[in-house]
């Protein structure tokens, strides 16, 4: 009897350990030549918990990250809570730099839960994506601040979209200069990709609203497509798991 109790105790400890930590996964970046940012970054690894696929390439000046998924629960969380990507250059403070994108207003998050429409063939979804692609929140040594993605100055690029097959794709380009890193001198970069569970604190609210409270979500099926019409709604509401992907990235170097 005592042995059985000890066995259960060990199992519980193992489960708790699995829930409280995320294993760091090694990843080798590919050299960005002759690739282009928009067309050639193909996810080649997948996180089994969230079914979020990811791919990374770099050159001497930029890191390019693409993430994609068809998993309904993960899509719901990205559209409802946003995706936070943190960067830890070798020898620097952990998660000292981060990009929160998309940024979701608290009132819009509440409205999203009430909307029922067809994904991905939704006018409301197109409007939502257009709104999301206007702003992001960037964190560095000076703190957190909004960045304008529409009138970009060529520093940070970030874009989210969904295709007709229901695959959500997010692309990010970060200059190494913004994370105080010289890839010629240091080749290791820690990257954390985090999607908070539904019970997590929402944090920032952007200055640009989606208008779901009195606009997009009103009448005629003009909602944002994460409702029950195509399986993106209530039956996934009880799934409060968060996603925490931690990568140790070995940067690629050119022939020169």
mmCIF file of C-alpha atoms in Angstrom:
data_model
loop_
_atom_site.group_PDB
_atom_site.id
_atom_site.type_symbol
_atom_site.label_atom_id
_atom_site.label_comp_id
_atom_site.label_asym_id
_atom_site.label_seq_id
_atom_site.Cartn_x
_atom_site.Cartn_y
_atom_site.Cartn_z
ATOM 1 C CA UNK A 1 0.000 0.000 0.000
ATOM 2 C CA UNK A 2 2.822 2.320 0.903
ATOM 3 C CA UNK A 3 4.584 1.537 -2.368
ATOM 4 C CA UNK A 4 1.448 2.422 -4.319
ATOM 5 C CA UNK A 5 1.176 5.773 -2.541
ATOM 6 C CA UNK A 6 4.804 6.534 -3.309
ATOM 7 C CA UNK A 7 4.210 5.690 -6.964
ATOM 8 C CA UNK A 8 1.281 8.085 -7.175
ATOM 9 C CA UNK A 9 3.397 10.769 -5.481
ATOM 10 C CA UNK A 10 6.138 10.359 -8.078
ATOM 11 C CA UNK A 11 3.587 10.554 -10.905
ATOM 12 C CA UNK A 12 2.068 13.764 -9.502
ATOM 13 C CA UNK A 13 5.514 15.345 -9.179
ATOM 14 C CA UNK A 14 6.320 14.401 -12.774
ATOM 15 C CA UNK A 15 3.071 15.927 -14.029
ATOM 16 C CA UNK A 16 3.633 19.129 -12.072
ATOM 17 C CA UNK A 17 7.182 19.385 -13.365
ATOM 18 C CA UNK A 18 5.925 18.976 -16.921
ATOM 19 C CA UNK A 19 3.314 21.685 -16.424
ATOM 20 C CA UNK A 20 5.606 24.203 -14.761
ATOM 21 C CA UNK A 21 8.496 24.158 -17.189
ATOM 22 C CA UNK A 22 9.119 24.117 -20.902
ATOM 23 C CA UNK A 23 12.100 22.386 -22.445
ATOM 24 C CA UNK A 24 14.477 24.538 -24.456
ATOM 25 C CA UNK A 25 14.682 23.233 -28.019
ATOM 26 C CA UNK A 26 17.824 23.737 -30.128
ATOM 27 C CA UNK A 27 17.233 25.222 -33.575
ATOM 28 C CA UNK A 28 19.601 26.039 -36.442
ATOM 29 C CA UNK A 29 18.667 29.136 -38.430
ATOM 30 C CA UNK A 30 19.109 29.206 -42.207
ATOM 31 C CA UNK A 31 20.978 31.910 -44.110
ATOM 32 C CA UNK A 32 18.715 34.468 -45.790
ATOM 33 C CA UNK A 33 20.142 34.174 -49.307
ATOM 34 C CA UNK A 34 18.734 34.113 -51.896
ATOM 35 C CA UNK A 35 15.525 34.120 -49.841
ATOM 36 C CA UNK A 36 13.132 37.043 -49.435
ATOM 37 C CA UNK A 37 11.208 37.906 -46.269
ATOM 38 C CA UNK A 38 7.713 37.626 -47.700
ATOM 39 C CA UNK A 39 7.980 34.524 -49.859
ATOM 40 C CA UNK A 40 10.633 32.137 -48.645
ATOM 41 C CA UNK A 41 10.438 31.563 -44.882
ATOM 42 C CA UNK A 42 8.946 28.101 -44.522
ATOM 43 C CA UNK A 43 8.214 26.673 -41.054
ATOM 44 C CA UNK A 44 10.185 23.453 -40.660
ATOM 45 C CA UNK A 45 9.589 22.611 -36.984
ATOM 46 C CA UNK A 46 6.379 22.180 -34.984
ATOM 47 C CA UNK A 47 5.485 22.417 -31.308
ATOM 48 C CA UNK A 48 3.333 19.351 -30.653
ATOM 49 C CA UNK A 49 1.383 20.901 -27.757
ATOM 50 C CA UNK A 50 0.046 23.873 -29.707
ATOM 51 C CA UNK A 51 0.584 22.591 -33.260
ATOM 52 C CA UNK A 52 2.323 25.878 -33.950
ATOM 53 C CA UNK A 53 4.932 25.463 -36.688
ATOM 54 C CA UNK A 54 7.890 27.820 -36.920
ATOM 55 C CA UNK A 55 10.855 28.616 -39.160
ATOM 56 C CA UNK A 56 13.773 31.017 -38.726
ATOM 57 C CA UNK A 57 16.255 32.533 -41.174
ATOM 58 C CA UNK A 58 18.712 35.392 -40.759
ATOM 59 C CA UNK A 59 21.248 37.535 -42.565
ATOM 60 C CA UNK A 60 23.819 39.996 -41.228
ATOM 61 C CA UNK A 61 21.193 42.546 -40.238
ATOM 62 C CA UNK A 62 17.813 40.854 -39.640
ATOM 63 C CA UNK A 63 16.239 37.850 -37.962
ATOM 64 C CA UNK A 64 13.132 36.547 -39.771
ATOM 65 C CA UNK A 65 10.588 34.361 -37.980
ATOM 66 C CA UNK A 66 7.485 32.729 -39.468
ATOM 67 C CA UNK A 67 4.843 30.904 -37.398
ATOM 68 C CA UNK A 68 1.738 29.125 -38.668
ATOM 69 C CA UNK A 69 -1.014 26.857 -37.380
ATOM 70 C CA UNK A 70 -4.379 25.351 -38.262
ATOM 71 C CA UNK A 71 -5.141 24.330 -34.678
ATOM 72 C CA UNK A 72 -8.500 25.943 -33.692
ATOM 73 C CA UNK A 73 -7.589 26.408 -30.020
ATOM 74 C CA UNK A 74 -4.232 28.010 -30.776
ATOM 75 C CA UNK A 75 -5.772 30.277 -33.423
ATOM 76 C CA UNK A 76 -8.426 31.358 -30.941
ATOM 77 C CA UNK A 77 -5.788 32.278 -28.383
ATOM 78 C CA UNK A 78 -3.615 34.185 -30.838
ATOM 79 C CA UNK A 79 -6.574 36.235 -32.099
ATOM 80 C CA UNK A 80 -7.960 36.728 -28.607
ATOM 81 C CA UNK A 81 -4.820 37.297 -26.528
ATOM 82 C CA UNK A 82 -1.941 37.921 -28.905
ATOM 83 C CA UNK A 83 1.418 36.286 -29.360
ATOM 84 C CA UNK A 84 4.489 37.386 -27.401
ATOM 85 C CA UNK A 85 7.920 36.674 -28.859
ATOM 86 C CA UNK A 86 10.867 37.405 -26.550
ATOM 87 C CA UNK A 87 14.550 37.607 -27.446
ATOM 88 C CA UNK A 88 17.580 36.869 -25.256
ATOM 89 C CA UNK A 89 20.932 37.547 -26.951
ATOM 90 C CA UNK A 90 23.848 35.575 -25.534
ATOM 91 C CA UNK A 91 25.145 37.152 -22.325
ATOM 92 C CA UNK A 92 22.217 39.554 -21.952
ATOM 93 C CA UNK A 93 19.203 39.716 -19.650
ATOM 94 C CA UNK A 94 16.641 36.959 -20.169
ATOM 95 C CA UNK A 95 13.644 38.073 -22.258
ATOM 96 C CA UNK A 96 15.038 41.605 -22.257
ATOM 97 C CA UNK A 97 13.419 42.306 -25.623
ATOM 98 C CA UNK A 98 9.945 41.296 -26.751
ATOM 99 C CA UNK A 99 7.282 41.924 -29.370
ATOM 100 C CA UNK A 100 3.591 41.584 -28.512
ATOM 101 C CA UNK A 101 1.553 41.077 -31.679
ATOM 102 C CA UNK A 102 -1.316 41.164 -32.376
ATOM 103 C CA UNK A 103 -2.385 43.548 -29.635
ATOM 104 C CA UNK A 104 -6.000 43.038 -28.539
ATOM 105 C CA UNK A 105 -8.178 45.540 -26.705
ATOM 106 C CA UNK A 106 -9.901 44.218 -23.592
ATOM 107 C CA UNK A 107 -13.364 45.137 -24.843
ATOM 108 C CA UNK A 108 -12.654 43.524 -28.194
ATOM 109 C CA UNK A 109 -11.610 40.321 -26.457
ATOM 110 C CA UNK A 110 -14.967 40.195 -24.691
ATOM 111 C CA UNK A 111 -16.796 40.816 -27.965
ATOM 112 C CA UNK A 112 -14.844 38.076 -29.749
ATOM 113 C CA UNK A 113 -16.315 35.470 -27.411
ATOM 114 C CA UNK A 114 -19.866 36.430 -28.425
ATOM 115 C CA UNK A 115 -19.361 36.390 -32.170
ATOM 116 C CA UNK A 116 -20.448 33.445 -34.303
ATOM 117 C CA UNK A 117 -19.555 33.443 -37.963
ATOM 118 C CA UNK A 118 -17.809 31.405 -40.635
ATOM 119 C CA UNK A 119 -14.038 31.026 -40.619
ATOM 120 C CA UNK A 120 -12.010 31.716 -42.660
ATOM 121 C CA UNK A 121 -14.528 33.146 -45.193
ATOM 122 C CA UNK A 122 -15.453 36.181 -43.148
ATOM 123 C CA UNK A 123 -15.472 39.870 -43.999
ATOM 124 C CA UNK A 124 -15.207 40.555 -40.278
ATOM 125 C CA UNK A 125 -12.069 38.440 -40.113
ATOM 126 C CA UNK A 126 -10.477 40.489 -42.906
ATOM 127 C CA UNK A 127 -11.284 43.685 -41.029
ATOM 128 C CA UNK A 128 -9.876 42.206 -37.833
ATOM 129 C CA UNK A 129 -6.603 41.258 -39.511
ATOM 130 C CA UNK A 130 -6.343 44.691 -41.077
ATOM 131 C CA UNK A 131 -6.748 46.296 -37.665
ATOM 132 C CA UNK A 132 -4.267 43.955 -36.005
ATOM 133 C CA UNK A 133 -1.633 44.739 -38.635
ATOM 134 C CA UNK A 134 -1.510 48.399 -37.617
ATOM 135 C CA UNK A 135 0.258 48.273 -34.257
ATOM 136 C CA UNK A 136 2.436 46.151 -32.007
ATOM 137 C CA UNK A 137 4.052 46.588 -28.591
ATOM 138 C CA UNK A 138 7.847 46.512 -28.472
ATOM 139 C CA UNK A 139 9.824 46.128 -25.240
ATOM 140 C CA UNK A 140 13.520 46.962 -24.872
ATOM 141 C CA UNK A 141 15.814 48.512 -22.257
ATOM 142 C CA UNK A 142 13.768 51.733 -22.380
ATOM 143 C CA UNK A 143 10.534 49.907 -21.538
ATOM 144 C CA UNK A 144 7.386 49.086 -23.513
ATOM 145 C CA UNK A 145 5.983 51.247 -26.288
ATOM 146 C CA UNK A 146 3.657 51.059 -29.272
ATOM 147 C CA UNK A 147 5.153 50.853 -32.743
ATOM 148 C CA UNK A 148 3.288 51.806 -35.900
ATOM 149 C CA UNK A 149 3.329 48.975 -38.447
ATOM 150 C CA UNK A 150 1.525 50.963 -41.162
ATOM 151 C CA UNK A 151 4.038 53.787 -41.447
ATOM 152 C CA UNK A 152 7.020 51.624 -40.622
ATOM 153 C CA UNK A 153 10.472 53.159 -40.545
ATOM 154 C CA UNK A 154 12.032 49.952 -41.816
ATOM 155 C CA UNK A 155 13.004 48.644 -38.384
ATOM 156 C CA UNK A 156 10.442 46.061 -37.210
ATOM 157 C CA UNK A 157 8.120 44.237 -39.574
ATOM 158 C CA UNK A 158 5.183 42.178 -38.341
ATOM 159 C CA UNK A 159 2.187 40.772 -40.213
ATOM 160 C CA UNK A 160 -0.635 38.307 -39.471
ATOM 161 C CA UNK A 161 -3.010 36.696 -41.984
ATOM 162 C CA UNK A 162 -5.269 33.694 -42.552
ATOM 163 C CA UNK A 163 -5.639 31.829 -45.852
ATOM 164 C CA UNK A 164 -8.746 30.216 -47.328
ATOM 165 C CA UNK A 165 -7.786 26.861 -45.789
ATOM 166 C CA UNK A 166 -7.920 28.269 -42.274
ATOM 167 C CA UNK A 167 -4.165 28.450 -41.687
ATOM 168 C CA UNK A 168 -3.086 31.394 -39.565
ATOM 169 C CA UNK A 169 0.377 32.791 -40.347
ATOM 170 C CA UNK A 170 2.400 35.382 -38.452
ATOM 171 C CA UNK A 171 5.671 36.814 -39.802
ATOM 172 C CA UNK A 172 8.165 38.916 -37.867
ATOM 173 C CA UNK A 173 11.421 40.621 -38.869
ATOM 174 C CA UNK A 174 13.669 42.058 -36.135
ATOM 175 C CA UNK A 175 16.889 44.012 -36.785
ATOM 176 C CA UNK A 176 19.795 42.704 -34.707
ATOM 177 C CA UNK A 177 20.659 46.313 -33.902
ATOM 178 C CA UNK A 178 17.441 46.663 -31.880
ATOM 179 C CA UNK A 179 18.427 43.793 -29.576
ATOM 180 C CA UNK A 180 22.016 45.027 -29.216
ATOM 181 C CA UNK A 181 23.411 41.998 -31.004
ATOM 182 C CA UNK A 182 26.086 41.576 -33.634
ATOM 183 C CA UNK A 183 25.613 38.175 -35.334
ATOM 184 C CA UNK A 184 29.244 38.278 -36.524
ATOM 185 C CA UNK A 185 30.436 38.264 -32.923
ATOM 186 C CA UNK A 186 27.748 36.161 -31.240
ATOM 187 C CA UNK A 187 25.843 33.324 -32.855
ATOM 188 C CA UNK A 188 23.445 32.148 -30.123
ATOM 189 C CA UNK A 189 20.027 33.710 -29.498
ATOM 190 C CA UNK A 190 17.307 32.605 -27.090
ATOM 191 C CA UNK A 191 13.753 32.997 -28.407
ATOM 192 C CA UNK A 192 10.568 32.445 -26.399
ATOM 193 C CA UNK A 193 7.203 32.154 -28.160
ATOM 194 C CA UNK A 194 4.350 32.469 -25.702
ATOM 195 C CA UNK A 195 0.571 32.365 -26.062
ATOM 196 C CA UNK A 196 -1.162 32.990 -22.760
ATOM 197 C CA UNK A 197 -4.126 30.900 -21.666
ATOM 198 C CA UNK A 198 -7.597 32.415 -21.518
ATOM 199 C CA UNK A 199 -7.325 33.218 -17.803
ATOM 200 C CA UNK A 200 -4.117 35.242 -18.181
ATOM 201 C CA UNK A 201 -3.971 38.977 -17.622
ATOM 202 C CA UNK A 202 -4.502 40.917 -20.823
ATOM 203 C CA UNK A 203 -1.960 43.699 -20.322
ATOM 204 C CA UNK A 204 -1.761 46.468 -22.930
ATOM 205 C CA UNK A 205 -4.670 47.881 -24.896
ATOM 206 C CA UNK A 206 -3.789 49.551 -28.188
ATOM 207 C CA UNK A 207 -4.857 52.984 -29.355
ATOM 208 C CA UNK A 208 -6.366 51.481 -32.511
ATOM 209 C CA UNK A 209 -9.583 49.567 -31.827
ATOM 210 C CA UNK A 210 -11.183 46.839 -33.887
ATOM 211 C CA UNK A 211 -14.629 48.277 -33.266
ATOM 212 C CA UNK A 212 -16.268 44.999 -32.335
ATOM 213 C CA UNK A 213 -18.277 46.611 -29.594
ATOM 214 C CA UNK A 214 -20.361 48.650 -32.022
ATOM 215 C CA UNK A 215 -19.021 48.084 -35.498
ATOM 216 C CA UNK A 216 -17.743 44.918 -37.076
ATOM 217 C CA UNK A 217 -19.655 42.628 -34.775
ATOM 218 C CA UNK A 218 -23.100 44.080 -35.479
ATOM 219 C CA UNK A 219 -25.706 42.325 -37.550
ATOM 220 C CA UNK A 220 -25.726 40.408 -40.796
ATOM 221 C CA UNK A 221 -23.109 37.873 -39.772
ATOM 222 C CA UNK A 222 -20.393 40.522 -39.971
ATOM 223 C CA UNK A 223 -18.454 39.119 -37.089
ATOM 224 C CA UNK A 224 -14.942 37.935 -36.505
ATOM 225 C CA UNK A 225 -14.558 34.305 -37.315
ATOM 226 C CA UNK A 226 -13.749 32.599 -34.065
ATOM 227 C CA UNK A 227 -17.292 31.632 -33.147
ATOM 228 C CA UNK A 228 -19.014 28.252 -33.160
ATOM 229 C CA UNK A 229 -19.925 28.322 -36.841
ATOM 230 C CA UNK A 230 -16.719 26.574 -37.894
ATOM 231 C CA UNK A 231 -15.563 24.998 -34.684
ATOM 232 C CA UNK A 232 -13.558 27.906 -33.271
ATOM 233 C CA UNK A 233 -15.852 28.794 -30.416
ATOM 234 C CA UNK A 234 -17.470 27.437 -27.310
ATOM 235 C CA UNK A 235 -16.297 23.836 -27.467
ATOM 236 C CA UNK A 236 -12.731 25.131 -27.100
ATOM 237 C CA UNK A 237 -13.617 27.581 -24.364
ATOM 238 C CA UNK A 238 -12.664 25.172 -21.567
ATOM 239 C CA UNK A 239 -9.150 24.720 -22.972
ATOM 240 C CA UNK A 240 -7.106 27.103 -20.845
ATOM 241 C CA UNK A 241 -3.679 25.687 -21.640
ATOM 242 C CA UNK A 242 -0.974 28.182 -22.428
ATOM 243 C CA UNK A 243 1.773 27.627 -24.967
ATOM 244 C CA UNK A 244 5.397 28.283 -24.108
ATOM 245 C CA UNK A 245 7.976 27.461 -26.795
ATOM 246 C CA UNK A 246 11.603 28.103 -25.872
ATOM 247 C CA UNK A 247 14.288 27.940 -28.515
ATOM 248 C CA UNK A 248 18.061 28.129 -28.429
ATOM 249 C CA UNK A 249 18.794 29.444 -31.905
ATOM 250 C CA UNK A 250 22.141 28.959 -33.602
ATOM 251 C CA UNK A 251 22.336 31.790 -36.132
ATOM 252 C CA UNK A 252 23.481 31.123 -39.684
ATOM 253 C CA UNK A 253 26.464 32.875 -41.231
ATOM 254 C CA UNK A 254 27.115 33.762 -44.848
ATOM 255 C CA UNK A 255 29.999 32.497 -46.898
ATOM 256 C CA UNK A 256 31.716 35.841 -46.619
#
